[in-house]
GROMACS .gro file of N, CA and C in nm:
model
  465
    1MET      N    1  -0.347   2.407  -0.268
    1MET     CA    2  -0.245   2.305  -0.276
    1MET      C    3  -0.309   2.171  -0.315
    2LYS      N    4  -0.248   2.105  -0.409
    2LYS     CA    5  -0.299   1.977  -0.459
    2LYS      C    6  -0.287   1.867  -0.352
    3ARG      N    7  -0.396   1.791  -0.339
    3ARG     CA    8  -0.391   1.678  -0.245
    3ARG      C    9  -0.295   1.572  -0.297
    4LYS      N   10  -0.223   1.510  -0.206
    4LYS     CA   11  -0.135   1.400  -0.245
    4LYS      C   12  -0.219   1.277  -0.275
    5ILE      N   13  -0.168   1.198  -0.367
    5ILE     CA   14  -0.235   1.075  -0.410
    5ILE      C   15  -0.156   0.956  -0.359
    6ILE      N   16  -0.224   0.866  -0.290
    6ILE     CA   17  -0.160   0.744  -0.241
    6ILE      C   18  -0.224   0.624  -0.312
    7TYR      N   19  -0.140   0.536  -0.361
    7TYR     CA   20  -0.186   0.412  -0.422
    7TYR      C   21  -0.195   0.309  -0.311
    8LEU      N   22  -0.311   0.252  -0.291
    8LEU     CA   23  -0.333   0.153  -0.185
    8LEU      C   24  -0.318   0.013  -0.244
    9ALA      N   25  -0.201  -0.044  -0.225
    9ALA     CA   26  -0.173  -0.179  -0.274
    9ALA      C   27  -0.217  -0.279  -0.167
   10SER      N   28  -0.311  -0.365  -0.203
   10SER     CA   29  -0.357  -0.466  -0.108
   10SER      C   30  -0.420  -0.582  -0.183
   11PRO      N   31  -0.427  -0.697  -0.116
   11PRO     CA   32  -0.496  -0.811  -0.177
   11PRO      C   33  -0.643  -0.818  -0.136
   12TYR      N   34  -0.695  -0.711  -0.074
   12TYR     CA   35  -0.827  -0.716  -0.013
   12TYR      C   36  -0.944  -0.699  -0.109
   13GLY      N   37  -0.922  -0.698  -0.237
   13GLY     CA   38  -1.032  -0.687  -0.332
   13GLY      C   39  -1.071  -0.817  -0.396
   14PHE      N   40  -0.997  -0.922  -0.371
   14PHE     CA   41  -1.026  -1.051  -0.435
   14PHE      C   42  -1.137  -1.127  -0.364
   15SER      N   43  -1.155  -1.102  -0.237
   15SER     CA   44  -1.258  -1.169  -0.158
   15SER      C   45  -1.364  -1.066  -0.119
   16GLN      N   46  -1.491  -1.098  -0.138
   16GLN     CA   47  -1.598  -1.005  -0.104
   16GLN      C   48  -1.595  -0.969   0.045
   17GLN      N   49  -1.567  -1.067   0.129
   17GLN     CA   50  -1.562  -1.042   0.273
   17GLN      C   51  -1.447  -0.946   0.307
   18GLN      N   52  -1.329  -0.967   0.250
   18GLN     CA   53  -1.217  -0.877   0.275
   18GLN      C   54  -1.247  -0.737   0.219
   19LYS      N   55  -1.306  -0.734   0.101
   19LYS     CA   56  -1.340  -0.607   0.037
   19LYS      C   57  -1.440  -0.528   0.122
   20THR      N   58  -1.531  -0.598   0.188
   20THR     CA   59  -1.633  -0.535   0.269
   20THR      C   60  -1.584  -0.500   0.409
   21LEU      N   61  -1.503  -0.587   0.469
   21LEU     CA   62  -1.465  -0.570   0.610
   21LEU      C   63  -1.326  -0.510   0.631
   22LEU      N   64  -1.229  -0.547   0.551
   22LEU     CA   65  -1.091  -0.506   0.577
   22LEU      C   66  -1.049  -0.380   0.502
   23LEU      N   67  -1.093  -0.364   0.382
   23LEU     CA   68  -1.050  -0.252   0.299
   23LEU      C   69  -1.107  -0.116   0.344
   24PRO      N   70  -1.237  -0.104   0.373
   24PRO     CA   71  -1.293   0.027   0.408
   24PRO      C   72  -1.226   0.100   0.525
   25PRO      N   73  -1.192   0.032   0.636
   25PRO     CA   74  -1.129   0.106   0.745
   25PRO      C   75  -0.993   0.167   0.706
   26ILE      N   76  -0.919   0.100   0.622
   26ILE     CA   77  -0.790   0.153   0.577
   26ILE      C   78  -0.812   0.273   0.486
   27VAL      N   79  -0.905   0.260   0.392
   27VAL     CA   80  -0.937   0.372   0.301
   27VAL      C   81  -0.985   0.492   0.382
   28ARG      N   82  -1.075   0.470   0.477
   28ARG     CA   83  -1.127   0.581   0.559
   28ARG      C   84  -1.016   0.649   0.639
   29ALA      N   85  -0.926   0.571   0.696
   29ALA     CA   86  -0.816   0.628   0.776
   29ALA      C   87  -0.725   0.713   0.689
   30LEU      N   88  -0.698   0.668   0.567
   30LEU     CA   89  -0.614   0.746   0.475
   30LEU      C   90  -0.686   0.872   0.429
   31GLU      N   91  -0.812   0.857   0.392
   31GLU     CA   92  -0.889   0.973   0.346
   31GLU      C   93  -0.906   1.077   0.456
   32ALA      N   94  -0.915   1.033   0.581
   32ALA     CA   95  -0.930   1.126   0.693
   32ALA      C   96  -0.808   1.218   0.706
   33LEU      N   97  -0.695   1.176   0.650
   33LEU     CA   98  -0.575   1.259   0.651
   33LEU      C   99  -0.574   1.358   0.534
   34GLY      N  100  -0.675   1.350   0.448
   34GLY     CA  101  -0.682   1.440   0.333
   34GLY      C  102  -0.613   1.387   0.209
   35ILE      N  103  -0.582   1.260   0.208
   35ILE     CA  104  -0.516   1.196   0.094
   35ILE      C  105  -0.621   1.151  -0.007
   36GLU      N  106  -0.590   1.163  -0.135
   36GLU     CA  107  -0.672   1.101  -0.239
   36GLU      C  108  -0.624   0.957  -0.253
   37VAL      N  109  -0.710   0.862  -0.225
   37VAL     CA  110  -0.673   0.720  -0.226
   37VAL      C  111  -0.710   0.658  -0.360
   38TRP      N  112  -0.610   0.601  -0.426
   38TRP     CA  113  -0.633   0.524  -0.548
   38TRP      C  114  -0.631   0.377  -0.509
   39GLU      N  115  -0.748   0.317  -0.500
   39GLU     CA  116  -0.761   0.177  -0.463
   39GLU      C  117  -0.788   0.101  -0.593
   40PRO      N  118  -0.695   0.015  -0.635
   40PRO     CA  119  -0.704  -0.045  -0.769
   40PRO      C  120  -0.828  -0.128  -0.796
   41PHE      N  121  -0.884  -0.194  -0.697
   41PHE     CA  122  -1.004  -0.274  -0.723
   41PHE      C  123  -1.121  -0.184  -0.757
   42ALA      N  124  -1.130  -0.069  -0.694
   42ALA     CA  125  -1.237   0.027  -0.725
   42ALA      C  126  -1.209   0.096  -0.859
   43ARG      N  127  -1.083   0.127  -0.886
   43ARG     CA  128  -1.048   0.199  -1.008
   43ARG      C  129  -1.057   0.111  -1.133
   44ASN      N  130  -1.042  -0.019  -1.117
   44ASN     CA  131  -1.043  -0.110  -1.233
   44ASN      C  132  -1.180  -0.172  -1.258
   45ASN      N  133  -1.282  -0.129  -1.188
   45ASN     CA  134  -1.413  -0.191  -1.210
   45ASN      C  135  -1.475  -0.150  -1.343
   46GLN      N  136  -1.413  -0.055  -1.414
   46GLN     CA  137  -1.462  -0.014  -1.546
   46GLN      C  138  -1.410  -0.107  -1.657
   47ILE      N  139  -1.319  -0.196  -1.623
   47ILE     CA  140  -1.263  -0.288  -1.723
   47ILE      C  141  -1.362  -0.402  -1.747
   48ASP      N  142  -1.380  -0.438  -1.871
   48ASP     CA  143  -1.471  -0.545  -1.909
   48ASP      C  144  -1.399  -0.680  -1.890
   49PHE      N  145  -1.433  -0.749  -1.782
   49PHE     CA  146  -1.366  -0.874  -1.748
   49PHE      C  147  -1.408  -0.990  -1.839
   50SER      N  148  -1.503  -0.967  -1.929
   50SER     CA  149  -1.540  -1.072  -2.024
   50SER      C  150  -1.446  -1.072  -2.146
   51GLN      N  151  -1.367  -0.969  -2.160
   51GLN     CA  152  -1.272  -0.960  -2.272
   51GLN      C  153  -1.147  -1.043  -2.244
   52ALA      N  154  -1.090  -1.101  -2.347
   52ALA     CA  155  -0.973  -1.189  -2.332
   52ALA      C  156  -0.851  -1.115  -2.275
   53ASP      N  157  -0.840  -0.987  -2.302
   53ASP     CA  158  -0.721  -0.913  -2.259
   53ASP      C  159  -0.740  -0.839  -2.126
   54TRP      N  160  -0.841  -0.875  -2.048
   54TRP     CA  161  -0.871  -0.801  -1.925
   54TRP      C  162  -0.754  -0.798  -1.829
   55ALA      N  163  -0.682  -0.909  -1.814
   55ALA     CA  164  -0.571  -0.915  -1.716
   55ALA      C  165  -0.459  -0.818  -1.755
   56TYR      N  166  -0.427  -0.813  -1.883
   56TYR     CA  167  -0.324  -0.720  -1.930
   56TYR      C  168  -0.368  -0.576  -1.906
   57ARG      N  169  -0.495  -0.548  -1.933
   57ARG     CA  170  -0.547  -0.411  -1.915
   57ARG      C  171  -0.547  -0.370  -1.768
   58VAL      N  172  -0.578  -0.462  -1.678
   58VAL     CA  173  -0.573  -0.433  -1.535
   58VAL      C  174  -0.429  -0.405  -1.493
   59ALA      N  175  -0.336  -0.489  -1.537
   59ALA     CA  176  -0.195  -0.471  -1.502
   59ALA      C  177  -0.143  -0.336  -1.552
   60GLN      N  178  -0.179  -0.300  -1.673
   60GLN     CA  179  -0.134  -0.172  -1.730
   60GLN      C  180  -0.196  -0.054  -1.656
   61ALA      N  181  -0.323  -0.064  -1.618
   61ALA     CA  182  -0.388   0.043  -1.543
   61ALA      C  183  -0.322   0.060  -1.407
   62ASP      N  184  -0.291  -0.051  -1.341
   62ASP     CA  185  -0.224  -0.044  -1.210
   62ASP      C  186  -0.084   0.016  -1.224
   63LEU      N  187  -0.012  -0.024  -1.327
   63LEU     CA  188   0.122   0.032  -1.353
   63LEU      C  189   0.114   0.183  -1.371
   64GLN      N  190   0.018   0.230  -1.450
   64GLN     CA  191   0.003   0.374  -1.472
   64GLN      C  192  -0.031   0.446  -1.342
   65ASP      N  193  -0.115   0.385  -1.260
   65ASP     CA  194  -0.150   0.447  -1.132
   65ASP      C  195  -0.028   0.456  -1.040
   66VAL      N  196   0.053   0.352  -1.036
   66VAL     CA  197   0.175   0.356  -0.954
   66VAL      C  198   0.268   0.466  -1.006
   67LYS      N  199   0.280   0.478  -1.138
   67LYS     CA  200   0.364   0.583  -1.196
   67LYS      C  201   0.312   0.723  -1.160
   68ASN      N  202   0.180   0.739  -1.156
   68ASN     CA  203   0.120   0.871  -1.141
   68ASN      C  204   0.086   0.912  -0.998
   69CYS      N  205   0.100   0.822  -0.903
   69CYS     CA  206   0.070   0.856  -0.764
   69CYS      C  207   0.190   0.924  -0.699
   70ASP      N  208   0.168   0.978  -0.581
   70ASP     CA  209   0.277   1.041  -0.505
   70ASP      C  210   0.346   0.942  -0.411
   71GLY      N  211   0.270   0.842  -0.368
   71GLY     CA  212   0.325   0.744  -0.275
   71GLY      C  213   0.241   0.619  -0.276
   72ILE      N  214   0.290   0.517  -0.206
   72ILE     CA  215   0.219   0.389  -0.199
   72ILE      C  216   0.206   0.348  -0.053
   73PHE      N  217   0.086   0.301  -0.020
   73PHE     CA  218   0.058   0.244   0.111
   73PHE      C  219   0.029   0.097   0.084
   74ALA      N  220   0.120   0.010   0.122
   74ALA     CA  221   0.113  -0.130   0.083
   74ALA      C  222   0.078  -0.220   0.201
   75VAL      N  223  -0.029  -0.297   0.187
   75VAL     CA  224  -0.068  -0.396   0.287
   75VAL      C  225   0.016  -0.520   0.260
   76VAL      N  226   0.104  -0.551   0.354
   76VAL     CA  227   0.200  -0.659   0.335
   76VAL      C  228   0.175  -0.773   0.434
   77ASN      N  229   0.049  -0.806   0.457
   77ASN     CA  230   0.013  -0.920   0.541
   77ASN      C  231   0.038  -1.049   0.465
   78GLY      N  232   0.051  -1.157   0.539
   78GLY     CA  233   0.070  -1.289   0.479
   78GLY      C  234   0.213  -1.335   0.488
   79THR      N  235   0.233  -1.463   0.469
   79THR     CA  236   0.368  -1.521   0.469
   79THR      C  237   0.381  -1.615   0.349
   80PRO      N  238   0.425  -1.567   0.237
   80PRO     CA  239   0.470  -1.430   0.210
   80PRO      C  240   0.352  -1.341   0.175
   81PRO      N  241   0.376  -1.209   0.172
   81PRO     CA  242   0.272  -1.116   0.130
   81PRO      C  243   0.231  -1.141  -0.016
   82ASP      N  244   0.116  -1.089  -0.053
   82ASP     CA  245   0.061  -1.105  -0.187
   82ASP      C  246   0.162  -1.063  -0.293
   83GLU      N  247   0.180  -1.147  -0.394
   83GLU     CA  248   0.282  -1.120  -0.498
   83GLU      C  249   0.249  -0.997  -0.582
   84GLY      N  250   0.122  -0.969  -0.606
   84GLY     CA  251   0.086  -0.848  -0.680
   84GLY      C  252   0.124  -0.722  -0.603
   85VAL      N  253   0.097  -0.722  -0.474
   85VAL     CA  254   0.137  -0.609  -0.389
   85VAL      C  255   0.288  -0.593  -0.392
   86MET      N  256   0.360  -0.704  -0.391
   86MET     CA  257   0.507  -0.697  -0.392
   86MET      C  258   0.558  -0.635  -0.522
   87VAL      N  259   0.495  -0.668  -0.635
   87VAL     CA  260   0.535  -0.609  -0.763
   87VAL      C  261   0.505  -0.460  -0.763
   88GLU      N  262   0.386  -0.423  -0.716
   88GLU     CA  263   0.350  -0.280  -0.710
   88GLU      C  264   0.447  -0.204  -0.619
   89LEU      N  265   0.482  -0.264  -0.508
   89LEU     CA  266   0.576  -0.202  -0.416
   89LEU      C  267   0.715  -0.189  -0.479
   90GLY      N  268   0.758  -0.292  -0.550
   90GLY     CA  269   0.886  -0.286  -0.620
   90GLY      C  270   0.889  -0.175  -0.725
   91MET      N  271   0.779  -0.160  -0.798
   91MET     CA  272   0.772  -0.052  -0.897
   91MET      C  273   0.782   0.083  -0.827
   92ALA      N  274   0.710   0.099  -0.716
   92ALA     CA  275   0.711   0.226  -0.643
   92ALA      C  276   0.849   0.257  -0.588
   93ILE      N  277   0.920   0.155  -0.539
   93ILE     CA  278   1.056   0.175  -0.490
   93ILE      C  279   1.145   0.221  -0.605
   94ALA      N  280   1.134   0.153  -0.720
   94ALA     CA  281   1.216   0.188  -0.837
   94ALA      C  282   1.185   0.329  -0.888
   95LEU      N  283   1.060   0.372  -0.873
   95LEU     CA  284   1.019   0.505  -0.917
   95LEU      C  285   1.042   0.612  -0.811
   96ASN      N  286   1.103   0.572  -0.700
   96ASN     CA  287   1.136   0.665  -0.591
   96ASN      C  288   1.012   0.732  -0.531
   97LYS      N  289   0.904   0.656  -0.520
   97LYS     CA  290   0.781   0.706  -0.458
   97LYS      C  291   0.795   0.697  -0.306
   98ALA      N  292   0.715   0.773  -0.234
   98ALA     CA  293   0.708   0.759  -0.089
   98ALA      C  294   0.648   0.622  -0.058
   99ILE      N  295   0.708   0.551   0.036
   99ILE     CA  296   0.668   0.414   0.067
   99ILE      C  297   0.622   0.405   0.211
  100PHE      N  298   0.505   0.342   0.231
  100PHE     CA  299   0.452   0.319   0.365
  100PHE      C  300   0.400   0.175   0.368
  101LEU      N  301   0.438   0.100   0.469
  101LEU     CA  302   0.402  -0.041   0.479
  101LEU      C  303   0.303  -0.062   0.593
  102PHE      N  304   0.204  -0.149   0.570
  102PHE     CA  305   0.105  -0.183   0.671
  102PHE      C  306   0.105  -0.334   0.691
  103ARG      N  307   0.126  -0.375   0.816
  103ARG     CA  308   0.122  -0.518   0.847
  103ARG      C  309   0.068  -0.535   0.989
  104ASP      N  310  -0.054  -0.585   0.998
  104ASP     CA  311  -0.109  -0.617   1.130
  104ASP      C  312  -0.111  -0.769   1.151
  105ASP      N  313  -0.036  -0.838   1.071
  105ASP     CA  314  -0.016  -0.983   1.079
  105ASP      C  315   0.102  -1.006   1.173
  106PHE      N  316   0.081  -1.076   1.283
  106PHE     CA  317   0.185  -1.093   1.384
  106PHE      C  318   0.297  -1.190   1.342
  107ARG      N  319   0.274  -1.268   1.237
  107ARG     CA  320   0.374  -1.367   1.197
  107ARG      C  321   0.495  -1.299   1.133
  108ARG      N  322   0.613  -1.348   1.163
  108ARG     CA  323   0.735  -1.296   1.101
  108ARG      C  324   0.750  -1.363   0.964
  109CYS      N  325   0.799  -1.285   0.871
  109CYS     CA  326   0.819  -1.334   0.734
  109CYS      C  327   0.954  -1.279   0.689
  110SER      N  328   1.059  -1.323   0.758
  110SER     CA  329   1.189  -1.261   0.737
  110SER      C  330   1.300  -1.361   0.759
  111ASP      N  331   1.416  -1.329   0.702
  111ASP     CA  332   1.534  -1.411   0.723
  111ASP      C  333   1.639  -1.337   0.806
  112ASN      N  334   1.598  -1.228   0.871
  112ASN     CA  335   1.691  -1.156   0.958
  112ASN      C  336   1.615  -1.103   1.079
  113GLU      N  337   1.688  -1.058   1.178
  113GLU     CA  338   1.625  -1.012   1.302
  113GLU      C  339   1.586  -0.865   1.300
  114GLN      N  340   1.642  -0.785   1.207
  114GLN     CA  341   1.614  -0.641   1.206
  114GLN      C  342   1.477  -0.609   1.149
  115TYR      N  343   1.438  -0.679   1.042
  115TYR     CA  344   1.314  -0.647   0.972
  115TYR      C  345   1.213  -0.760   0.987
  116PRO      N  346   1.083  -0.727   0.998
  116PRO     CA  347   0.980  -0.830   1.010
  116PRO      C  348   0.942  -0.895   0.876
  117LEU      N  349   0.994  -0.839   0.764
  117LEU     CA  350   0.964  -0.890   0.630
  117LEU      C  351   1.093  -0.902   0.551
  118ASN      N  352   1.082  -0.954   0.432
  118ASN     CA  353   1.198  -0.963   0.343
  118ASN      C  354   1.269  -0.828   0.337
  119LEU      N  355   1.398  -0.830   0.352
  119LEU     CA  356   1.478  -0.707   0.360
  119LEU      C  357   1.461  -0.617   0.239
  120MET      N  358   1.429  -0.670   0.123
  120MET     CA  359   1.415  -0.588   0.003
  120MET      C  360   1.296  -0.492   0.012
  121LEU      N  361   1.196  -0.526   0.093
  121LEU     CA  362   1.081  -0.438   0.108
  121LEU      C  363   1.118  -0.308   0.178
  122PHE      N  364   1.231  -0.308   0.245
  122PHE     CA  365   1.274  -0.190   0.319
  122PHE      C  366   1.373  -0.105   0.239
  123ALA      N  367   1.397  -0.142   0.115
  123ALA     CA  368   1.490  -0.067   0.029
  123ALA      C  369   1.440   0.074   0.000
  124GLY      N  370   1.309   0.096   0.008
  124GLY     CA  371   1.253   0.228  -0.018
  124GLY      C  372   1.235   0.311   0.108
  125LEU      N  373   1.279   0.259   0.221
  125LEU     CA  374   1.266   0.328   0.349
  125LEU      C  375   1.403   0.368   0.401
  126PRO      N  376   1.407   0.467   0.490
  126PRO     CA  377   1.537   0.505   0.545
  126PRO      C  378   1.595   0.395   0.633
  127GLU      N  379   1.726   0.385   0.636
  127GLU     CA  380   1.792   0.284   0.719
  127GLU      C  381   1.762   0.307   0.867
  128ILE      N  382   1.772   0.432   0.909
  128ILE     CA  383   1.742   0.468   1.048
  128ILE      C  384   1.601   0.527   1.050
  129GLY      N  385   1.518   0.474   1.134
  129GLY     CA  386   1.381   0.525   1.147
  129GLY      C  387   1.280   0.463   1.053
  130TRP      N  388   1.314   0.349   0.992
  130TRP     CA  389   1.219   0.282   0.902
  130TRP      C  390   1.089   0.247   0.974
  131GLU      N  391   1.096   0.229   1.105
  131GLU     CA  392   0.978   0.192   1.183
  131GLU      C  393   0.867   0.297   1.172
  132ASN      N  394   0.905   0.422   1.144
  132ASN     CA  395   0.805   0.528   1.131
  132ASN      C  396   0.724   0.516   1.002
  133TYR      N  397   0.769   0.434   0.909
  133TYR     CA  398   0.701   0.411   0.782
  133TYR      C  399   0.625   0.278   0.782
  134TYR      N  400   0.626   0.212   0.895
  134TYR     CA  401   0.571   0.078   0.912
  134TYR      C  402   0.454   0.085   1.011
  135TYR      N  403   0.336   0.046   0.966
  135TYR     CA  404   0.214   0.059   1.045
  135TYR      C  405   0.162  -0.079   1.084
  136THR      N  406   0.122  -0.094   1.210
  136THR     CA  407   0.077  -0.224   1.257
  136THR      C  408  -0.070  -0.225   1.300
  137SER      N  409  -0.140  -0.114   1.283
  137SER     CA  410  -0.284  -0.109   1.312
  137SER      C  411  -0.346   0.003   1.229
  138VAL      N  412  -0.475  -0.007   1.207
  138VAL     CA  413  -0.548   0.097   1.133
  138VAL      C  414  -0.543   0.228   1.211
  139ASP      N  415  -0.556   0.221   1.343
  139ASP     CA  416  -0.552   0.343   1.425
  139ASP      C  417  -0.420   0.418   1.410
  140GLU      N  418  -0.314   0.345   1.390
  140GLU     CA  419  -0.181   0.405   1.379
  140GLU      C  420  -0.164   0.488   1.250
  141ILE      N  421  -0.246   0.463   1.150
  141ILE     CA  422  -0.236   0.533   1.022
  141ILE      C  423  -0.244   0.684   1.041
  142GLN      N  424  -0.325   0.729   1.135
  142GLN     CA  425  -0.345   0.873   1.155
  142GLN      C  426  -0.252   0.934   1.260
  143SER      N  427  -0.157   0.857   1.309
  143SER     CA  428  -0.065   0.906   1.410
  143SER      C  429   0.021   1.021   1.357
  144GLN      N  430   0.023   1.131   1.431
  144GLN     CA  431   0.103   1.246   1.392
  144GLN      C  432   0.253   1.221   1.414
  145ASP      N  433   0.286   1.114   1.483
  145ASP     CA  434   0.427   1.080   1.508
  145ASP      C  435   0.487   0.993   1.397
  146LYS      N  436   0.403   0.946   1.307
  146LYS     CA  437   0.449   0.855   1.203
  146LYS      C  438   0.479   0.930   1.073
  147ALA      N  439   0.547   0.862   0.983
  147ALA     CA  440   0.599   0.923   0.860
  147ALA      C  441   0.490   0.970   0.763
  148LEU      N  442   0.380   0.899   0.754
  148LEU     CA  443   0.275   0.936   0.660
  148LEU      C  444   0.222   1.076   0.692
  149TYR      N  445   0.191   1.101   0.817
  149TYR     CA  446   0.141   1.232   0.858
  149TYR      C  447   0.247   1.341   0.829
  150LYS      N  448   0.370   1.313   0.861
  150LYS     CA  449   0.478   1.410   0.840
  150LYS      C  450   0.500   1.435   0.691
  151TRP      N  451   0.488   1.333   0.609
  151TRP     CA  452   0.500   1.348   0.463
  151TRP      C  453   0.390   1.438   0.409
  152LEU      N  454   0.271   1.417   0.460
  152LEU     CA  455   0.156   1.497   0.413
  152LEU      C  456   0.165   1.643   0.455
  153THR      N  457   0.216   1.667   0.574
  153THR     CA  458   0.218   1.802   0.627
  153THR      C  459   0.350   1.873   0.602
  154GLY      N  460   0.448   1.801   0.544
  154GLY     CA  461   0.578   1.862   0.517
  154GLY      C  462   0.663   1.882   0.641
  155MET      N  463   0.630   1.813   0.748
  155MET     CA  464   0.707   1.825   0.874
  155MET      C  465   0.838   1.751   0.866
   0.00000   0.00000   0.00000
């Protein structure tokens, strides 16, 4: 059986400290579930950033990865969350991909009481039980009670 591919949308590749400290635990937790993780900062390191069109090429590579993955695990920390992650998440919602949100940021970033983030981010999640697709710690990623594990195992 083919391993599922998850696109890891996060802003953690722009800073060396975040890339070193914050990104690896999330990647390891996802990989421990048997998922193939497509992390765009690692996948785009083959692009020649000295070329004038590097930004377009990175955007196109990320778009193709979102199209070709099975689901997206989006780090939505910040107030507001990173705009690139939001675009990737919007594409995944439009493409009807499996959506999983990660936010260990305690600050609310919402205009309503039901959701901790902008309501549009929940458009790709079920109305009832969306909390099972929402992760608030790295340890929670491997929880058998949450949606990611159930999606992987077909439960």
